[in-house]
């Protein structure tokens, strides 16, 4: 089956530092979604990437989809305490309505004020 | 517009007891899902339903049954709970792309 590895598992940064999490798949992906889960909360959708080499930005967050569509990354510039949480990548298995996602193990980000 | 709701929020069961987790969505979504989340394991798909009247197994279906009662509701049943089923359970629904998650049910089986 599809294997999704997300690294690092944990990341502690000083407030204001940058943060990056990487998602690697053993197979070519049709598309990939990213979610954020605050401590004690539920996953919340951030973005979907579809095209090879695609780059999307949301304020301080930059999402990239690899040229071979086997990996993706999320980069946060100048982290803030509101960025605390676990970030999951979720590759979709098919193009047909994203019926099944495979979630990575997540990267837990903690911020040192 | 409540989104996805789940009941109960917390539950403690003894080994062998049964229970049903309820999930409802008011976004008119076709697809609904049940996940479990264990520490360090991310989210694992238990069952999903692409439309009313259909259900399919996910990655970890053993020990669970589901019912897609109507378009709004998708329930998860544990017939004979085991300690290995201690977890946080999330229900989700989706229209075309992103999934919307409920607040979760924290289940402990002793």
Coordinates of N, CA and C in Angstrom, one line a residue:
Chain A
X1 N 0.8 -1.2 0.0 CA 0.0 0.0 0.0 C 0.8 1.3 0.0
X2 N 0.2 2.3 -0.1 CA 0.9 3.6 -0.1 C 1.5 3.9 1.2
X3 N 2.8 4.3 1.2 CA 3.5 4.7 2.4 C 3.8 6.2 2.4
X4 N 3.4 6.8 3.4 CA 3.6 8.3 3.6 C 4.5 8.5 4.8
X5 N 5.6 9.1 4.6 CA 6.5 9.5 5.7 C 6.6 11.0 5.8
X6 N 6.4 11.4 7.1 CA 6.5 12.9 7.3 C 7.6 13.1 8.3
X7 N 8.5 14.1 8.0 CA 9.6 14.4 8.9 C 9.8 15.9 9.0
X8 N 10.2 16.4 10.2 CA 10.5 15.6 11.4 C 9.2 15.2 12.1
X9 N 9.3 14.4 13.1 CA 8.2 14.0 13.9 C 7.8 15.2 14.9
X10 N 8.9 15.8 15.4 CA 8.7 16.9 16.4 C 9.7 18.0 16.0
X11 N 9.3 19.3 16.2 CA 10.1 20.4 16.0 C 9.8 21.5 17.0
X12 N 10.9 21.9 17.7 CA 10.8 23.0 18.7 C 11.6 24.1 18.1
X13 N 10.9 25.3 18.0 CA 11.6 26.5 17.5 C 11.3 27.7 18.4
X14 N 12.3 28.6 18.3 CA 12.1 29.9 19.0 C 11.0 30.7 18.2
X15 N 10.2 31.4 18.9 CA 9.3 32.3 18.2 C 10.1 33.2 17.2
X16 N 9.6 33.3 16.0 CA 10.3 34.1 15.0 C 11.2 33.3 14.1
X17 N 11.5 32.1 14.5 CA 12.3 31.2 13.6 C 11.4 30.6 12.5
X18 N 12.0 30.1 11.5 CA 11.3 29.4 10.4 C 11.1 27.9 10.8
X19 N 10.1 27.3 10.1 CA 9.8 25.9 10.3 C 9.5 25.2 9.0
X20 N 10.0 24.0 8.8 CA 9.6 23.3 7.6 C 9.3 21.8 7.9
X21 N 8.3 21.3 7.4 CA 7.9 19.9 7.5 C 7.9 19.3 6.1
X22 N 8.3 18.0 6.0 CA 8.4 17.4 4.7 C 7.5 16.1 4.6
X23 N 6.9 15.9 3.5 CA 6.1 14.7 3.3 C 6.6 13.9 2.1
X24 N 6.9 12.6 2.3 CA 7.5 11.8 1.2 C 6.6 10.6 1.0
X25 N 6.3 10.3 -0.3 CA 5.5 9.2 -0.6 C 6.3 8.2 -1.5
X26 N 6.0 6.9 -1.3 CA 6.6 5.9 -2.1 C 6.1 5.8 -3.5
X27 N 4.9 6.4 -3.8 CA 4.3 6.4 -5.1 C 3.9 7.8 -5.6
X28 N 3.7 7.9 -6.8 CA 3.3 9.2 -7.4 C 1.9 9.5 -7.0
X29 N 1.7 10.8 -6.6 CA 0.5 11.2 -6.0 C -0.4 12.0 -7.0
X30 N -1.7 11.8 -7.0 CA -2.5 12.7 -7.8 C -2.6 14.1 -7.2
X31 N -2.8 14.2 -6.0 CA -2.8 15.5 -5.3 C -2.5 15.2 -3.8
X32 N -2.3 16.3 -3.1 CA -2.0 16.2 -1.7 C -2.7 17.4 -0.9
X33 N -3.2 17.1 0.3 CA -3.8 18.1 1.1 C -2.9 18.2 2.4
X34 N -3.0 19.4 3.0 CA -2.4 19.6 4.3 C -3.4 20.1 5.3
X35 N -3.2 19.6 6.5 CA -4.1 19.9 7.6 C -3.3 20.3 8.8
X36 N -4.0 21.1 9.7 CA -3.4 21.5 10.9 C -4.3 21.1 12.1
X37 N -3.7 20.6 13.1 CA -4.5 20.2 14.3 C -3.9 20.9 15.5
X38 N -4.7 21.7 16.2 CA -4.2 22.4 17.4 C -4.3 21.4 18.5
X39 N -3.5 21.5 19.6 CA -3.6 20.6 20.7 C -5.0 20.5 21.3
X40 N -5.5 19.2 21.4 CA -6.8 19.0 21.9 C -7.9 19.2 20.8
X41 N -7.6 19.6 19.6 CA -8.6 19.9 18.6 C -8.7 18.9 17.5
X42 N -9.4 19.3 16.5 CA -9.5 18.4 15.4 C -8.8 18.9 14.1
X43 N -8.5 18.1 13.2 CA -7.7 18.5 12.0 C -8.6 19.6 11.2
X44 N -7.9 20.6 10.7 CA -8.5 21.6 9.9 C -7.8 21.7 8.6
X45 N -8.5 21.7 7.5 CA -7.9 21.8 6.2 C -7.2 23.1 5.9
X46 N -6.0 23.0 5.4 CA -5.2 24.2 5.0 C -5.2 24.5 3.5
X47 N -4.8 23.4 2.7 CA -4.7 23.6 1.3 C -4.6 22.3 0.5
X48 N -4.8 22.4 -0.8 CA -4.7 21.2 -1.6 C -3.7 21.6 -2.8
X49 N -2.8 20.7 -3.1 CA -1.9 20.9 -4.2 C -2.2 19.8 -5.2
X50 N -2.2 20.2 -6.5 CA -2.6 19.3 -7.5 C -1.5 19.2 -8.6
X51 N -0.9 20.3 -9.0 CA 0.0 20.2 -10.2 C 1.5 20.0 -9.8
X52 N 2.2 19.3 -10.6 CA 3.6 19.1 -10.5 C 4.3 20.4 -10.3
X53 N 5.2 20.5 -9.2 CA 5.9 21.7 -9.0 C 5.1 22.9 -8.5
X54 N 3.9 22.7 -8.1 CA 3.0 23.8 -7.7 C 3.5 24.4 -6.4
X55 N 3.4 25.7 -6.2 CA 3.7 26.4 -5.0 C 2.6 27.3 -4.7
X56 N 2.1 27.2 -3.4 CA 1.0 28.1 -3.0 C 1.4 28.7 -1.7
X57 N 0.9 30.0 -1.5 CA 1.2 30.7 -0.3 C -0.1 31.1 0.4
X58 N 0.0 31.1 1.7 CA -1.1 31.6 2.6 C -0.4 32.4 3.7
X59 N -0.3 33.7 3.5 CA 0.4 34.6 4.4 C 1.8 34.1 4.7
X60 N 2.1 33.6 5.9 CA 3.5 33.1 6.2 C 3.7 31.7 5.9
X61 N 2.7 31.0 5.3 CA 2.8 29.6 5.0 C 3.1 29.4 3.5
X62 N 4.0 28.6 3.1 CA 4.3 28.3 1.7 C 4.3 26.7 1.6
X63 N 3.5 26.3 0.6 CA 3.3 24.9 0.3 C 3.9 24.6 -1.0
X64 N 4.6 23.5 -1.1 CA 5.2 23.1 -2.4 C 4.9 21.6 -2.7
X65 N 4.7 21.3 -4.0 CA 4.5 20.0 -4.5 C 5.6 19.6 -5.4
X66 N 6.3 18.5 -5.2 CA 7.5 18.2 -5.9 C 7.2 18.0 -7.4
X67 N 8.3 18.2 -8.2 CA 8.2 18.0 -9.6 C 7.7 16.6 -10.0
X68 N 8.2 15.6 -9.3 CA 7.8 14.2 -9.5 C 6.5 13.8 -8.8
X69 N 5.9 14.7 -8.1 CA 4.6 14.5 -7.4 C 4.8 13.3 -6.4
X70 N 5.9 13.2 -5.8 CA 6.1 12.2 -4.8 C 6.4 12.8 -3.4
X71 N 6.6 14.1 -3.3 CA 6.9 14.8 -2.1 C 6.3 16.2 -2.0
X72 N 6.2 16.7 -0.8 CA 5.6 18.0 -0.6 C 6.2 18.6 0.7
X73 N 6.1 19.9 0.8 CA 6.6 20.5 2.0 C 5.8 21.7 2.4
X74 N 5.8 22.0 3.7 CA 5.1 23.2 4.2 C 6.2 24.0 5.0
X75 N 6.3 25.2 4.6 CA 7.3 26.1 5.3 C 6.6 27.3 5.9
X76 N 6.9 27.5 7.2 CA 6.3 28.7 7.9 C 7.4 29.7 8.2
X77 N 7.2 30.9 7.8 CA 8.2 31.9 8.0 C 7.9 32.7 9.3
X78 N 8.9 32.9 10.1 CA 8.7 33.7 11.3 C 7.6 33.2 12.1
X79 N 7.8 32.0 12.7 CA 6.7 31.4 13.5 C 6.2 32.3 14.6
X80 N 4.9 32.1 14.9 CA 4.2 32.8 16.0 C 3.6 31.7 16.9
X81 N 3.2 32.1 18.1 CA 2.6 31.1 19.0 C 1.3 30.5 18.5
X82 N 0.7 31.2 17.6 CA -0.6 30.7 17.0 C -0.3 29.5 16.1
X83 N 1.0 29.3 15.7 CA 1.3 28.2 14.8 C 1.5 26.9 15.5
X84 N 1.4 26.9 16.8 CA 1.5 25.6 17.6 C 0.5 24.6 17.1
X85 N 0.9 23.4 16.9 CA 0.0 22.3 16.6 C 0.7 21.2 15.8
X86 N 0.0 20.3 15.3 CA 0.5 19.2 14.5 C 0.1 19.4 13.1
X87 N 1.0 19.3 12.1 CA 0.7 19.5 10.7 C 0.8 18.2 10.0
X88 N -0.3 17.8 9.3 CA -0.4 16.6 8.6 C -0.4 16.8 7.1
X89 N 0.3 16.0 6.4 CA 0.1 15.9 4.9 C -0.9 14.7 4.7
X90 N -1.6 14.8 3.6 CA -2.6 13.8 3.3 C -2.8 13.6 1.8
X91 N -2.0 12.7 1.3 CA -2.1 12.4 -0.1 C -3.4 11.7 -0.5
X92 N -4.0 12.1 -1.6 CA -5.2 11.5 -2.1 C -4.8 10.3 -3.0
X93 N -5.6 9.2 -2.9 CA -5.3 8.1 -3.7 C -5.8 8.2 -5.1
X94 N -7.0 8.9 -5.3 CA -7.5 9.0 -6.6 C -7.9 10.4 -6.9
X95 N -8.2 10.7 -8.1 CA -8.7 12.0 -8.5 C -10.1 12.2 -8.4
X96 N -10.8 11.1 -8.1 CA -12.3 11.1 -8.1 C -12.9 11.5 -6.8
X97 N -13.0 12.8 -6.6 CA -13.6 13.4 -5.4 C -12.8 13.2 -4.1
X98 N -11.5 12.8 -4.3 CA -10.6 12.7 -3.1 C -11.3 11.8 -2.1
X99 N -11.8 10.6 -2.5 CA -12.6 9.8 -1.6 C -11.8 9.2 -0.4
X100 N -10.5 9.0 -0.6 CA -9.7 8.4 0.4 C -8.4 9.2 0.5
X101 N -8.1 9.6 1.8 CA -6.8 10.2 2.0 C -6.0 9.3 2.9
X102 N -4.7 9.4 2.8 CA -3.8 8.7 3.7 C -3.0 9.7 4.4
X103 N -3.2 9.8 5.7 CA -2.6 10.8 6.5 C -1.2 10.4 6.9
X104 N -0.3 11.4 6.8 CA 1.1 11.2 7.4 C 1.0 11.1 8.9
X105 N 2.1 10.8 9.5 CA 2.1 10.7 11.0 C 2.2 12.1 11.6
X106 N 2.4 13.1 10.8 CA 2.4 14.5 11.4 C 3.7 15.0 11.9
X107 N 3.8 16.3 11.9 CA 4.9 17.0 12.6 C 4.4 17.9 13.7
X108 N 4.8 17.6 14.9 CA 4.3 18.5 16.0 C 5.2 19.6 16.2
X109 N 4.6 20.8 16.1 CA 5.4 22.1 16.2 C 5.1 22.7 17.6
X110 N 6.2 22.9 18.3 CA 6.0 23.7 19.6 C 6.9 25.0 19.4
X111 N 6.4 26.1 20.0 CA 7.1 27.3 19.9 C 7.6 27.8 21.3
X112 N 8.8 28.2 21.4 CA 9.4 28.7 22.6 C 9.3 30.2 22.5
X113 N 8.5 30.8 23.4 CA 8.3 32.2 23.3 C 9.5 33.1 23.6
Chain B
X1 N -25.4 26.7 11.2 CA -24.6 25.7 10.5 C -23.6 25.1 11.4
X2 N -23.9 23.9 11.9 CA -23.0 23.3 12.9 C -21.8 22.5 12.3
X3 N -21.8 22.2 11.0 CA -20.7 21.5 10.4 C -20.9 20.0 10.7
X4 N -19.9 19.4 11.4 CA -19.9 18.0 11.7 C -20.0 17.9 13.2
X5 N -21.0 17.2 13.7 CA -21.1 17.0 15.1 C -20.9 15.5 15.5
X6 N -20.4 15.3 16.7 CA -20.2 13.9 17.1 C -20.6 13.8 18.6
X7 N -21.2 12.6 18.9 CA -21.6 12.3 20.3 C -21.2 10.9 20.6
X8 N -20.8 10.5 21.8 CA -20.5 11.5 22.9 C -19.1 12.1 22.7
X9 N -18.7 13.0 23.6 CA -17.4 13.6 23.5 C -16.4 12.7 24.3
X10 N -16.8 12.1 25.3 CA -16.0 11.2 26.1 C -16.8 9.9 26.4
X11 N -16.1 8.8 26.5 CA -16.7 7.5 26.9 C -15.7 6.6 27.5
X12 N -16.1 5.9 28.6 CA -15.2 4.9 29.2 C -16.0 3.6 29.1
X13 N -15.4 2.5 28.5 CA -16.1 1.2 28.4 C -15.2 0.2 29.1
X14 N -15.9 -0.9 29.5 CA -15.2 -2.0 30.0 C -15.0 -3.0 28.8
X15 N -14.0 -3.8 28.9 CA -13.7 -4.8 27.8 C -15.0 -5.6 27.6
X16 N -15.4 -5.8 26.3 CA -16.5 -6.6 26.0 C -17.8 -5.8 25.8
X17 N -17.9 -4.6 26.4 CA -19.1 -3.8 26.2 C -19.2 -3.3 24.8
X18 N -20.4 -2.9 24.4 CA -20.6 -2.3 23.1 C -21.1 -0.9 23.2
X19 N -20.9 -0.2 22.1 CA -21.4 1.2 22.0 C -21.4 1.7 20.6
X20 N -22.2 2.7 20.3 CA -22.2 3.3 19.0 C -21.8 4.8 19.1
X21 N -20.9 5.2 18.2 CA -20.5 6.6 18.1 C -21.4 7.2 17.0
X22 N -21.9 8.4 17.3 CA -22.8 9.0 16.3 C -22.1 10.2 15.6
X23 N -22.4 10.4 14.4 CA -21.9 11.5 13.6 C -22.9 12.0 12.7
X24 N -23.0 13.4 12.6 CA -24.0 14.0 11.7 C -23.3 15.2 11.1
X25 N -23.7 15.5 9.8 CA -23.2 16.7 9.1 C -24.4 17.4 8.4
X26 N -24.3 18.7 8.4 CA -25.4 19.5 7.8 C -24.9 20.3 6.6
X27 N -23.9 19.8 5.9 CA -23.3 20.5 4.8 C -23.7 19.8 3.4
X28 N -24.6 18.9 3.5 CA -25.1 18.1 2.3 C -24.0 17.4 1.6
X29 N -23.0 17.0 2.3 CA -21.9 16.2 1.7 C -22.2 14.8 1.4
X30 N -21.7 14.3 0.3 CA -21.9 12.9 0.0 C -21.0 11.9 0.8
X31 N -19.8 12.3 0.9 CA -18.8 11.4 1.5 C -18.6 11.6 3.0
X32 N -18.5 10.5 3.8 CA -18.3 10.6 5.2 C -17.3 9.6 5.6
X33 N -16.6 9.8 6.7 CA -15.4 9.0 7.1 C -15.4 8.8 8.6
X34 N -14.8 7.7 9.0 CA -14.4 7.5 10.4 C -12.9 7.2 10.5
X35 N -12.2 8.0 11.4 CA -10.8 7.8 11.6 C -10.6 7.5 13.1
X36 N -9.5 6.9 13.4 CA -9.0 6.8 14.7 C -7.6 7.5 14.8
X37 N -7.3 8.1 15.9 CA -6.0 8.8 16.1 C -5.4 8.3 17.4
X38 N -4.3 7.6 17.2 CA -3.5 7.2 18.4 C -2.2 8.0 18.4
X39 N -1.6 8.2 19.6 CA -0.4 9.0 19.7 C 0.7 8.5 18.8
X40 N 1.3 9.4 18.0 CA 2.4 9.0 17.1 C 2.0 8.2 15.8
X41 N 0.7 8.0 15.7 CA 0.2 7.2 14.5 C -0.5 8.0 13.5
X42 N -0.7 9.3 13.7 CA -1.5 10.0 12.8 C -3.0 9.6 12.8
X43 N -3.6 9.8 11.7 CA -5.0 9.5 11.5 C -5.1 8.2 10.6
X44 N -5.8 7.2 11.1 CA -6.0 6.0 10.3 C -7.5 5.8 9.9
X45 N -7.8 5.6 8.7 CA -9.1 5.4 8.2 C -9.7 4.1 8.6
X46 N -10.9 4.1 9.3 CA -11.5 2.9 9.7 C -12.5 2.4 8.6
X47 N -13.5 3.3 8.3 CA -14.5 3.0 7.2 C -14.8 4.4 6.6
X48 N -15.3 4.3 5.4 CA -15.8 5.5 4.7 C -17.1 5.2 3.9
X49 N -17.8 6.2 3.6 CA -19.0 6.1 2.8 C -19.0 7.1 1.7
X50 N -18.9 6.7 0.5 CA -18.9 7.7 -0.6 C -20.2 8.3 -0.9
X51 N -21.3 7.6 -0.5 CA -22.6 8.2 -0.7 C -23.6 7.4 0.1
X52 N -24.8 7.9 0.3 CA -25.8 7.3 1.1 C -26.0 5.9 0.5
X53 N -26.0 4.9 1.4 CA -26.3 3.5 1.1 C -25.0 2.7 0.7
X54 N -23.8 3.3 0.7 CA -22.6 2.6 0.5 C -21.6 2.8 1.6
X55 N -20.9 1.7 1.9 CA -19.8 1.9 2.9 C -18.6 1.0 2.4
X56 N -17.4 1.4 2.7 CA -16.2 0.6 2.3 C -15.2 0.6 3.5
X57 N -14.4 -0.5 3.5 CA -13.4 -0.6 4.6 C -12.2 0.3 4.3
X58 N -11.7 0.9 5.4 CA -10.5 1.6 5.3 C -9.3 0.8 5.7
X59 N -8.3 1.4 6.3 CA -7.1 0.8 6.7 C -7.2 -0.2 7.9
X60 N -8.1 0.2 8.9 CA -8.2 -0.6 10.1 C -9.6 -0.9 10.5
X61 N -10.3 -1.7 9.7 CA -11.8 -1.9 9.9 C -12.1 -2.9 11.0
X62 N -11.2 -3.8 11.3 CA -11.5 -4.9 12.2 C -12.0 -4.5 13.6
X63 N -13.1 -5.1 14.0 CA -13.7 -4.7 15.3 C -14.7 -3.6 15.3
X64 N -15.0 -3.1 14.1 CA -15.9 -2.0 13.9 C -17.0 -2.4 12.8
X65 N -18.2 -1.7 13.0 CA -19.2 -1.8 12.0 C -19.7 -0.4 11.8
X66 N -20.2 -0.1 10.6 CA -20.7 1.3 10.3 C -22.1 1.2 9.7
X67 N -22.8 2.3 9.8 CA -24.1 2.4 9.2 C -24.2 3.8 8.6
X68 N -24.5 3.9 7.3 CA -24.8 5.2 6.8 C -26.3 5.3 6.8
X69 N -26.9 5.9 7.8 CA -28.3 5.9 8.1 C -29.1 6.7 7.0
X70 N -28.5 7.8 6.6 CA -29.1 8.7 5.6 C -27.9 9.6 5.2
X71 N -28.2 10.6 4.4 CA -27.1 11.4 3.9 C -26.4 12.2 5.0
X72 N -27.1 12.5 6.1 CA -26.6 13.3 7.1 C -25.7 12.5 8.1
X73 N -26.1 11.2 8.4 CA -25.6 10.5 9.5 C -24.8 9.3 9.2
X74 N -23.7 9.1 9.9 CA -22.8 8.0 9.7 C -22.4 7.5 11.1
X75 N -22.8 6.3 11.5 CA -22.5 5.8 12.8 C -21.4 4.7 12.8
X76 N -20.7 4.7 13.9 CA -19.6 3.7 14.1 C -19.9 2.8 15.3
X77 N -20.0 1.5 15.2 CA -20.3 0.7 16.3 C -19.2 -0.3 16.7
X78 N -18.9 -0.3 18.0 CA -18.0 -1.3 18.5 C -18.8 -2.4 19.2
X79 N -18.8 -3.6 18.7 CA -19.7 -4.6 19.2 C -19.1 -5.2 20.5
X80 N -17.8 -5.4 20.6 CA -17.2 -5.9 21.8 C -15.9 -5.2 22.0
X81 N -15.9 -4.1 22.8 CA -14.8 -3.3 22.9 C -13.6 -4.0 23.5
X82 N -12.4 -3.6 23.0 CA -11.1 -4.1 23.5 C -10.2 -3.0 23.9
X83 N -9.3 -3.2 24.8 CA -8.3 -2.1 25.2 C -7.6 -1.5 24.0
X84 N -7.3 -2.3 22.9 CA -6.6 -1.8 21.8 C -7.5 -0.8 21.0
X85 N -8.7 -0.6 21.3 CA -9.6 0.3 20.7 C -9.6 1.7 21.4
X86 N -8.9 1.8 22.5 CA -8.7 3.1 23.2 C -8.1 4.0 22.2
X87 N -8.7 5.1 22.0 CA -8.3 6.1 20.9 C -9.2 7.3 20.9
X88 N -8.8 8.3 20.1 CA -9.7 9.4 19.8 C -10.3 9.1 18.4
X89 N -11.6 9.2 18.3 CA -12.3 8.9 17.0 C -12.8 10.1 16.4
X90 N -12.5 10.3 15.2 CA -12.9 11.5 14.4 C -13.8 11.1 13.3
X91 N -14.9 11.8 13.1 CA -15.8 11.7 11.9 C -15.5 12.8 11.0
X92 N -15.6 12.6 9.7 CA -15.3 13.7 8.8 C -16.3 13.6 7.6
X93 N -16.5 14.7 6.9 CA -17.3 14.7 5.7 C -16.6 15.5 4.7
X94 N -16.9 15.2 3.4 CA -16.3 16.0 2.3 C -17.3 16.1 1.2
X95 N -17.2 17.3 0.5 CA -18.0 17.5 -0.7 C -17.1 17.1 -1.9
X96 N -16.4 18.1 -2.4 CA -15.5 17.7 -3.6 C -14.1 17.5 -3.2
X97 N -13.6 18.3 -2.3 CA -12.1 18.2 -2.0 C -11.9 18.0 -0.5
X98 N -11.7 19.2 0.3 CA -11.3 19.0 1.6 C -12.3 18.3 2.5
X99 N -11.7 17.8 3.6 CA -12.5 17.1 4.6 C -12.7 18.0 5.8
X100 N -14.0 17.9 6.3 CA -14.3 18.7 7.5 C -14.5 17.7 8.7
X101 N -13.8 18.0 9.7 CA -13.8 17.0 10.9 C -14.7 17.5 12.0
X102 N -15.2 16.5 12.7 CA -16.0 16.8 13.9 C -15.0 16.9 15.1
X103 N -15.5 17.3 16.3 CA -14.6 17.5 17.4 C -14.0 16.3 18.0
X104 N -14.5 15.1 17.7 CA -13.8 13.9 18.2 C -14.5 13.3 19.4
X105 N -14.4 12.0 19.6 CA -14.8 11.2 20.7 C -13.6 10.6 21.4
X106 N -13.3 10.9 22.6 CA -12.2 10.2 23.3 C -12.7 9.0 24.0
X107 N -12.3 7.8 23.5 CA -12.8 6.6 24.1 C -11.7 5.8 24.8
X108 N -12.0 5.4 26.0 CA -11.1 4.6 26.8 C -11.7 3.3 27.1
X109 N -11.0 2.2 26.8 CA -11.5 0.8 27.1 C -10.6 0.2 28.2
X110 N -11.2 -0.2 29.3 CA -10.4 -0.7 30.4 C -10.6 -2.2 30.6

